[in-house]
PDB file of C-alpha atoms in Angstrom:
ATOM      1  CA  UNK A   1     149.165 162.199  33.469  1.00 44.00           C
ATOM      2  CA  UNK A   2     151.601 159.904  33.016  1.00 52.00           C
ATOM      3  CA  UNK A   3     152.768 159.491  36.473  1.00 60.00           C
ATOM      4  CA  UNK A   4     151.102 156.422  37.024  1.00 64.00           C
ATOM      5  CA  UNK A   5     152.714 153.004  38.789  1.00 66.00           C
ATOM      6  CA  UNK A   6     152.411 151.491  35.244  1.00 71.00           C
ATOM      7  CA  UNK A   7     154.546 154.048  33.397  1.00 78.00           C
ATOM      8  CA  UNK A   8     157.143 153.696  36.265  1.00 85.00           C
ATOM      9  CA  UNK A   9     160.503 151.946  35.666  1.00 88.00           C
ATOM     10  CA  UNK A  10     161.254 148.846  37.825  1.00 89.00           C
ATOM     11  CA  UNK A  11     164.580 147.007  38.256  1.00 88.00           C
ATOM     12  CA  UNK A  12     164.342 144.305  40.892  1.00 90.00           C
ATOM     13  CA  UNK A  13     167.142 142.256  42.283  1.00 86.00           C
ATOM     14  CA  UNK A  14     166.198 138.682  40.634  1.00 89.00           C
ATOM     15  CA  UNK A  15     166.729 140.833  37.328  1.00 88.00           C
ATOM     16  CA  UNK A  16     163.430 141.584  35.853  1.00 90.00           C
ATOM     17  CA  UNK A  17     161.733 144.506  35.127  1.00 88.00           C
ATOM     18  CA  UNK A  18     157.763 144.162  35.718  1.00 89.00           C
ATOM     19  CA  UNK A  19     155.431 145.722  37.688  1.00 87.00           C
ATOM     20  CA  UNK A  20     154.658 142.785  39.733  1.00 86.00           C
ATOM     21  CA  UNK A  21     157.498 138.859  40.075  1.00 84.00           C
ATOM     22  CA  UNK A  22     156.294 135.366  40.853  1.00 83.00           C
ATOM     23  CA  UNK A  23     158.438 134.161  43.924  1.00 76.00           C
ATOM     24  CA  UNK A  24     159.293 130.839  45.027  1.00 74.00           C
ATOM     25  CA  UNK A  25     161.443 131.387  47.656  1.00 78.00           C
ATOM     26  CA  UNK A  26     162.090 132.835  51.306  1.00 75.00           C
ATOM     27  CA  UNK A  27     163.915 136.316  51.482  1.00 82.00           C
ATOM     28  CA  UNK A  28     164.592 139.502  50.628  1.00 86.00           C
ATOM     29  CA  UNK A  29     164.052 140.981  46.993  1.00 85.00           C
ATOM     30  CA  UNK A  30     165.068 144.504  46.652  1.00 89.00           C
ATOM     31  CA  UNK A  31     163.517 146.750  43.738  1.00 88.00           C
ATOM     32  CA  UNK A  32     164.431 150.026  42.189  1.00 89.00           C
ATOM     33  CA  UNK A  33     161.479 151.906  41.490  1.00 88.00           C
ATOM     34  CA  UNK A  34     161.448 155.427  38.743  1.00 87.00           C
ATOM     35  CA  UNK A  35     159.166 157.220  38.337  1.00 82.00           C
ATOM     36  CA  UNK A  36     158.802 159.313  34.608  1.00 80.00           C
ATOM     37  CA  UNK A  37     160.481 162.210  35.969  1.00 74.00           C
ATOM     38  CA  UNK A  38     163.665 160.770  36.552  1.00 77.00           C
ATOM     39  CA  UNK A  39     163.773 160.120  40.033  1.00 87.00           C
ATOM     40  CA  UNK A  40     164.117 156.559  41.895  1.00 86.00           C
ATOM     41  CA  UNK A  41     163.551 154.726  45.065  1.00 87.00           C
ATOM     42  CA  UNK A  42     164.816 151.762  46.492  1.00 88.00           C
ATOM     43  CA  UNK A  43     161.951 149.239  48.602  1.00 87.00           C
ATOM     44  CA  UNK A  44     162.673 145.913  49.836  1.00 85.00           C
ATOM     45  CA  UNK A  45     159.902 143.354  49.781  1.00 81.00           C
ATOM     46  CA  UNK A  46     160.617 140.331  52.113  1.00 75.00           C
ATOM     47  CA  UNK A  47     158.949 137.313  51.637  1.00 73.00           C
ATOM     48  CA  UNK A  48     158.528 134.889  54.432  1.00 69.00           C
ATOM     49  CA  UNK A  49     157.530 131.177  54.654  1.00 68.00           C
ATOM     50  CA  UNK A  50     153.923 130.016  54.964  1.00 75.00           C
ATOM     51  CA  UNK A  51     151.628 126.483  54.505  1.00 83.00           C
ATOM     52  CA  UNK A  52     148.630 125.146  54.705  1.00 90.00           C
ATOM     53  CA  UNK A  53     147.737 124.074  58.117  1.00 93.00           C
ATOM     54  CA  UNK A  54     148.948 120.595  59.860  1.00 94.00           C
ATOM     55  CA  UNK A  55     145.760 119.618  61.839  1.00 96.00           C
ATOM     56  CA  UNK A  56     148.016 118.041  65.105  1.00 96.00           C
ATOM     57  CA  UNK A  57     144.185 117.756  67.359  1.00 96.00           C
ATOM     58  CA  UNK A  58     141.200 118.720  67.975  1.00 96.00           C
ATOM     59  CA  UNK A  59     139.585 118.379  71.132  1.00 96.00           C
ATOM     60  CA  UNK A  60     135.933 118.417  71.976  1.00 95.00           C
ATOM     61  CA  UNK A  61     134.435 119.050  75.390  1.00 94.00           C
ATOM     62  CA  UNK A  62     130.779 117.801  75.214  1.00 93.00           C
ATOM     63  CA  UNK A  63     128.047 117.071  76.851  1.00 90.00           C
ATOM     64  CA  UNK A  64     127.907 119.802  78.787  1.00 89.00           C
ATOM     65  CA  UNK A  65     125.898 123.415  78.998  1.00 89.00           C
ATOM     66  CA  UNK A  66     129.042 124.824  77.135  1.00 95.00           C
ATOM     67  CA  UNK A  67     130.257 122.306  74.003  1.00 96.00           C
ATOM     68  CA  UNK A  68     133.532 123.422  72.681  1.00 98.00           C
ATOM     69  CA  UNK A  69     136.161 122.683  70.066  1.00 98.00           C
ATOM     70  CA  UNK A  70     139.410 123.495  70.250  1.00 98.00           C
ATOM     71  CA  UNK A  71     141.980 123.820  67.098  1.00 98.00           C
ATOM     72  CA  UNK A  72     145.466 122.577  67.629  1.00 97.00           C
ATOM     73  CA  UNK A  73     147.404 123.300  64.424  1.00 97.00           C
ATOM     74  CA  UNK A  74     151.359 123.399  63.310  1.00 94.00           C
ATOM     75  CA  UNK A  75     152.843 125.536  60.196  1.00 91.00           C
ATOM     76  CA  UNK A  76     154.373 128.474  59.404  1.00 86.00           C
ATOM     77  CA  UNK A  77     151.189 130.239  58.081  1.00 90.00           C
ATOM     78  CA  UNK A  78     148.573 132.540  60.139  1.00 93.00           C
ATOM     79  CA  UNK A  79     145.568 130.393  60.090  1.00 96.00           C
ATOM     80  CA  UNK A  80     141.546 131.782  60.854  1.00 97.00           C
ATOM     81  CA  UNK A  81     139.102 129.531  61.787  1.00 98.00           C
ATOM     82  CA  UNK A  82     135.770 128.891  60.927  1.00 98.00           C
ATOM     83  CA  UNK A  83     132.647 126.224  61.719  1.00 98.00           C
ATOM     84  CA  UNK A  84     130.393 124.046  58.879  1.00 97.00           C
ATOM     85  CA  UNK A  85     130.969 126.814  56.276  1.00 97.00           C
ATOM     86  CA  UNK A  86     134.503 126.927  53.945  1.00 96.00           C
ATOM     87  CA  UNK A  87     133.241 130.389  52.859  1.00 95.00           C
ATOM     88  CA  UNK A  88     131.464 131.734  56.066  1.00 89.00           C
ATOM     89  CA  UNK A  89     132.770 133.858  58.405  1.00 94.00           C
ATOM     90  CA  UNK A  90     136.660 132.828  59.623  1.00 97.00           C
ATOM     91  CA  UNK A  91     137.864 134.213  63.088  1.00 98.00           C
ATOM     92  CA  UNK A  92     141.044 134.340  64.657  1.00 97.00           C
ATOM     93  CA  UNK A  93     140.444 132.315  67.936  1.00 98.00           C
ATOM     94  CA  UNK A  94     141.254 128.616  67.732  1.00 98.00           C
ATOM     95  CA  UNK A  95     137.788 127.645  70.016  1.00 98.00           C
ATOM     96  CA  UNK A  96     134.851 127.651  69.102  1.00 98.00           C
ATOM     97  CA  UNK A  97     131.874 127.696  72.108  1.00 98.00           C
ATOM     98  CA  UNK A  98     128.237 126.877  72.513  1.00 97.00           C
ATOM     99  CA  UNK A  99     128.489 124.304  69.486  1.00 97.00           C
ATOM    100  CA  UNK A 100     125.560 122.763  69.034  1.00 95.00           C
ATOM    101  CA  UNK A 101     125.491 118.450  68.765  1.00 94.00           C
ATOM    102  CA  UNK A 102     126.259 116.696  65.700  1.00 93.00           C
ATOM    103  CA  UNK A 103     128.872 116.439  63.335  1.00 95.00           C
ATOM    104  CA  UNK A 104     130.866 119.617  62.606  1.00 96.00           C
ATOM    105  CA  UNK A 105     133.576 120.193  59.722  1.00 97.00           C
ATOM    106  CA  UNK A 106     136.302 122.807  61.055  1.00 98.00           C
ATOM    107  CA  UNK A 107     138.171 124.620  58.405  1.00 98.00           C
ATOM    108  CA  UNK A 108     141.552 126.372  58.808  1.00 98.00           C
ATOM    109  CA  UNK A 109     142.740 128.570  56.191  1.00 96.00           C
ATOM    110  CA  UNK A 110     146.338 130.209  55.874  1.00 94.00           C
ATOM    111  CA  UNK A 111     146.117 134.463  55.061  1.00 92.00           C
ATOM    112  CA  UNK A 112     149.499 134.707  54.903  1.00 85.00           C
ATOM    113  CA  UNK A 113     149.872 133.778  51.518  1.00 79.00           C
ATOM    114  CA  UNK A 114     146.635 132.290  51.046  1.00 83.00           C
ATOM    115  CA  UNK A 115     148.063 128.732  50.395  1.00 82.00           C
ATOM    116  CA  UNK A 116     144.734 126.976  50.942  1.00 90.00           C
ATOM    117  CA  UNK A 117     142.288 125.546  53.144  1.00 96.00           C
ATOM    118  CA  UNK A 118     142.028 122.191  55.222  1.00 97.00           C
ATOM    119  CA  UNK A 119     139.223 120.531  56.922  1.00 97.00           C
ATOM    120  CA  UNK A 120     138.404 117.799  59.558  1.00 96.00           C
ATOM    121  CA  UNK A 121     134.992 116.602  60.564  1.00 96.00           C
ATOM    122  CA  UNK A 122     134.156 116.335  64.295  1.00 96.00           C
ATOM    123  CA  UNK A 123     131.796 114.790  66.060  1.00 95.00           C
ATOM    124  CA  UNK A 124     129.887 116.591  69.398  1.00 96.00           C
ATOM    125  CA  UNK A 125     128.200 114.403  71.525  1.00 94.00           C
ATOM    126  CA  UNK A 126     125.043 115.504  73.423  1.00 93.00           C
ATOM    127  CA  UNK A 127     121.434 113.971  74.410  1.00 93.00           C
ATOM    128  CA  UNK A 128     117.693 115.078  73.427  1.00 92.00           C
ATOM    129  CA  UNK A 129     115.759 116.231  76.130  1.00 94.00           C
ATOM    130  CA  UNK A 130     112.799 115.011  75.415  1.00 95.00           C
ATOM    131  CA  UNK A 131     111.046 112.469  72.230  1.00 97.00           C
ATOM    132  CA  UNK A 132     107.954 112.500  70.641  1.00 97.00           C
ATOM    133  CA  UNK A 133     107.386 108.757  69.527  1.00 95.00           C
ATOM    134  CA  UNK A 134     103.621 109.734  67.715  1.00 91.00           C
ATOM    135  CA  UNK A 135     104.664 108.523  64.298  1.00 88.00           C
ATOM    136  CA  UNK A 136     105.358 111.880  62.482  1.00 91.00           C
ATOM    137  CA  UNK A 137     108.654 111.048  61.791  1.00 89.00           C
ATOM    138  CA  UNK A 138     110.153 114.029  64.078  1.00 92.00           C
ATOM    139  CA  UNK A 139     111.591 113.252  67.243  1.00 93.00           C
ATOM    140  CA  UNK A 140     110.317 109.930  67.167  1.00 96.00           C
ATOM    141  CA  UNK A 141     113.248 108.248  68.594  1.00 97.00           C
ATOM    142  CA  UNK A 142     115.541 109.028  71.758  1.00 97.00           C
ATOM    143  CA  UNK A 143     119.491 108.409  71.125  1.00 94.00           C
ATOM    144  CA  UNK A 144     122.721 110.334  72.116  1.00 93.00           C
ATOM    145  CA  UNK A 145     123.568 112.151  69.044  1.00 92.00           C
ATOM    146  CA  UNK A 146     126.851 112.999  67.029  1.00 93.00           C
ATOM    147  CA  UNK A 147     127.269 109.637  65.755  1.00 90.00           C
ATOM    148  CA  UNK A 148     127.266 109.002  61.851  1.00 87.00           C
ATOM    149  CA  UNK A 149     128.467 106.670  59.634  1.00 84.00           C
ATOM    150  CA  UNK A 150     132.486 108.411  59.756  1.00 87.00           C
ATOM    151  CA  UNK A 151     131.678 108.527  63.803  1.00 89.00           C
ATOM    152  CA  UNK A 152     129.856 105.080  64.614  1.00 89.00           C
ATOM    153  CA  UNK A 153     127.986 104.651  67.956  1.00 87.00           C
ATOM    154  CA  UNK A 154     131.160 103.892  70.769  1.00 89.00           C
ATOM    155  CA  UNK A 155     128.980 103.691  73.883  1.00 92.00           C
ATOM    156  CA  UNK A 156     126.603 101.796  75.810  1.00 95.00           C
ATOM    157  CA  UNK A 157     123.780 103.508  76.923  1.00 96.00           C
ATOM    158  CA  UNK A 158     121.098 101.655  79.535  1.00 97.00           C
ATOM    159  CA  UNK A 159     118.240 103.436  79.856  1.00 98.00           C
ATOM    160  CA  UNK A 160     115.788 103.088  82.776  1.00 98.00           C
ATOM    161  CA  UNK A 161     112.171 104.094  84.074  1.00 97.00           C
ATOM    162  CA  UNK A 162     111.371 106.481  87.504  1.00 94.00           C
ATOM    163  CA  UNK A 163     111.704 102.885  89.921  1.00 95.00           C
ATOM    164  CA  UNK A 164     115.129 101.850  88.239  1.00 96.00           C
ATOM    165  CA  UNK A 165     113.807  98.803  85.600  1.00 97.00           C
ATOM    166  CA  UNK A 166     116.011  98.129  83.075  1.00 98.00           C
ATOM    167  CA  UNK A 167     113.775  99.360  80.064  1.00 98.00           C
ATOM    168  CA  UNK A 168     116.936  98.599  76.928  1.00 97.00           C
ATOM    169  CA  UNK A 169     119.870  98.912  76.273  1.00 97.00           C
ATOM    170  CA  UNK A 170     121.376 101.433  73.665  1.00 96.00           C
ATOM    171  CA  UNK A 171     124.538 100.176  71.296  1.00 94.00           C
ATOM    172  CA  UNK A 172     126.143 100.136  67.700  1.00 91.00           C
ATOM    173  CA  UNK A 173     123.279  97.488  67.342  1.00 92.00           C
ATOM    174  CA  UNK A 174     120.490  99.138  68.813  1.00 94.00           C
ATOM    175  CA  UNK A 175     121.048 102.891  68.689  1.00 94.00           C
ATOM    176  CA  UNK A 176     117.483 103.813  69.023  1.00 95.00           C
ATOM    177  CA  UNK A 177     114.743 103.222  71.049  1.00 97.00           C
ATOM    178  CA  UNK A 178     111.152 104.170  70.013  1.00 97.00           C
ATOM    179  CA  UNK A 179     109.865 104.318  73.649  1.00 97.00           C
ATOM    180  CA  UNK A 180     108.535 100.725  73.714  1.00 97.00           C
ATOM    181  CA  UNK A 181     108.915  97.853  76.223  1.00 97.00           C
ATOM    182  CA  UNK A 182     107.933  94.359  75.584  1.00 95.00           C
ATOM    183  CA  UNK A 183     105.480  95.547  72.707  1.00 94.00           C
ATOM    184  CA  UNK A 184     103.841  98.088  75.037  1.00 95.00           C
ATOM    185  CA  UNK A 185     104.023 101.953  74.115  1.00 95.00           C
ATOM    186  CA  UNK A 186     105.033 103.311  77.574  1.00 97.00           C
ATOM    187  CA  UNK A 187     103.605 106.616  78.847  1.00 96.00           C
ATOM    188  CA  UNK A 188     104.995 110.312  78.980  1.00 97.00           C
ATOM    189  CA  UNK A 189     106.771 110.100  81.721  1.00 97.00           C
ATOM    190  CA  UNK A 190     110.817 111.103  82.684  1.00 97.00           C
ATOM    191  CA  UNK A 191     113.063 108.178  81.910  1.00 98.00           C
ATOM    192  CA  UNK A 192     117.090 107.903  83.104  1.00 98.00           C
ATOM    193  CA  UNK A 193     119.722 106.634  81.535  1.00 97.00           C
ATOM    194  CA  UNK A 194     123.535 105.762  82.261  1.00 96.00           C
ATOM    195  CA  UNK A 195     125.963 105.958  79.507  1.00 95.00           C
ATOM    196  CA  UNK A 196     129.314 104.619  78.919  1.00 94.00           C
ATOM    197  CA  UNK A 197     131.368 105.682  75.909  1.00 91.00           C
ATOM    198  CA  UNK A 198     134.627 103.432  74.395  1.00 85.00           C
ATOM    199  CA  UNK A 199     137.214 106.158  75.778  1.00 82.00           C
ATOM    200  CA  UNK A 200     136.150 105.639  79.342  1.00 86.00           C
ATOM    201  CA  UNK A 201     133.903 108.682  80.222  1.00 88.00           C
ATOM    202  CA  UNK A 202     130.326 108.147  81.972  1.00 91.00           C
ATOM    203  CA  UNK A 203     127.473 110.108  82.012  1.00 90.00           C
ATOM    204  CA  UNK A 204     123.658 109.980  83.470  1.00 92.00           C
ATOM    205  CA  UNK A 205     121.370 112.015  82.516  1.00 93.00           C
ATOM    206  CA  UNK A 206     117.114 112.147  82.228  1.00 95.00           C
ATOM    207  CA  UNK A 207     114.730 112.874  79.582  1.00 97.00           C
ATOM    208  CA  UNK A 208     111.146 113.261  78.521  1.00 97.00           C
ATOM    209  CA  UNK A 209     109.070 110.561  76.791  1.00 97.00           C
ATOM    210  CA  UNK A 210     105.769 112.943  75.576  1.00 96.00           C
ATOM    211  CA  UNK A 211     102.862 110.996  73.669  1.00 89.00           C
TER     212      UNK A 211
END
């Protein structure tokens, strides 16, 4: 009955004698552990550096049949991963596939020694296939998505009908466009459109315009 770990004796190496010691530094702590009936053991407990997280990049691929983010972290914890949710499910792989567009937050959390959690948002780019401009609010409006107020619009988008007329032009200014042209509602038809974002890359691309 009373050979239980709180009746033991315990002498550790920084000098004191409770169950459990708060540490503060890297190394090795050695403790001397007896039990009630007399006899003792010796168990060294080493104790080895950790951190939060240092976010050094993330890198998106988007617009594309597979979106992606990839984690690129410094520190001298072990870090999970995990997608829009600080208490959802964390895994051990740095990317992160088939990521829908929008704005993501990625959080990396340290289990070495649980020293906390960071976050960055991140933006995935990606196009609608298709609008529904009927006035219901929902899908009423065609525009590349993943922009927001932390991630303003950063491309030029022209957009075109089947015989190549220049139908608008898409920008910080105009990010929308509520499939009109020159105060005419235009029909459901396909519609094209050439994009170019502020770091260069170009896209083209079609979609749906359904009344």
């Amino acid at each position: 009955m009373d050979d239980i770990p709180n009746n033991y004796a315990y002498d550790w190496s920084t000098g004191e004698t409770t169950i459990n010691i708060n540490i503060n530094e890297i190394g090795d702590y050695e403790v001397l552990v007896t039990r009630p009936a007399g006899c003792t053991n010796r168990r060294t407990v080493r104790v080895l550096p950790s951190s939060t997280a240092a976010i050094e990049t993330i890198e998106v691929i988007d617009i594309s049949e597979n979106n992606t983010i990839t984690v690129l972290v410094s520190g001298g914890g072990d870090y999970v991963y995990a997608l829009d949710d600080e208490n959802g499910v964390y895994q051990e792989s740095n990317v992160f596939e088939n990521v829908a567009i929008g704005i993501h937050t990625v959080y990396i959390k340290d289990i070495k020694a649980n020293c906390g959690v960071v976050s960055e948002a991140v933006s995935v780019l990606g196009f609608p296939k298709f609008f529904t401009p009927n006035g219901d609010t929902i899908n009423d409006t065609w525009q590349i998505k993943g922009f927001s107020s932390e991630f303003p619009v950063t491309a030029t988008i022209k957009i075109y009908n089947r015989y190549g007329k220049l139908l608008t032009i898409l920008n910080q200014d105009n990010p929308k466009w509520d499939g009109i042209y020159n105060g005419q509602r235009l029909p459901t038809d396909d519609y094209w459109f050439e994009a170019v974002l502020a770091d260069g890359r170009t896209f083209n691309g079609h979609f749906t315009l359904k009344r």
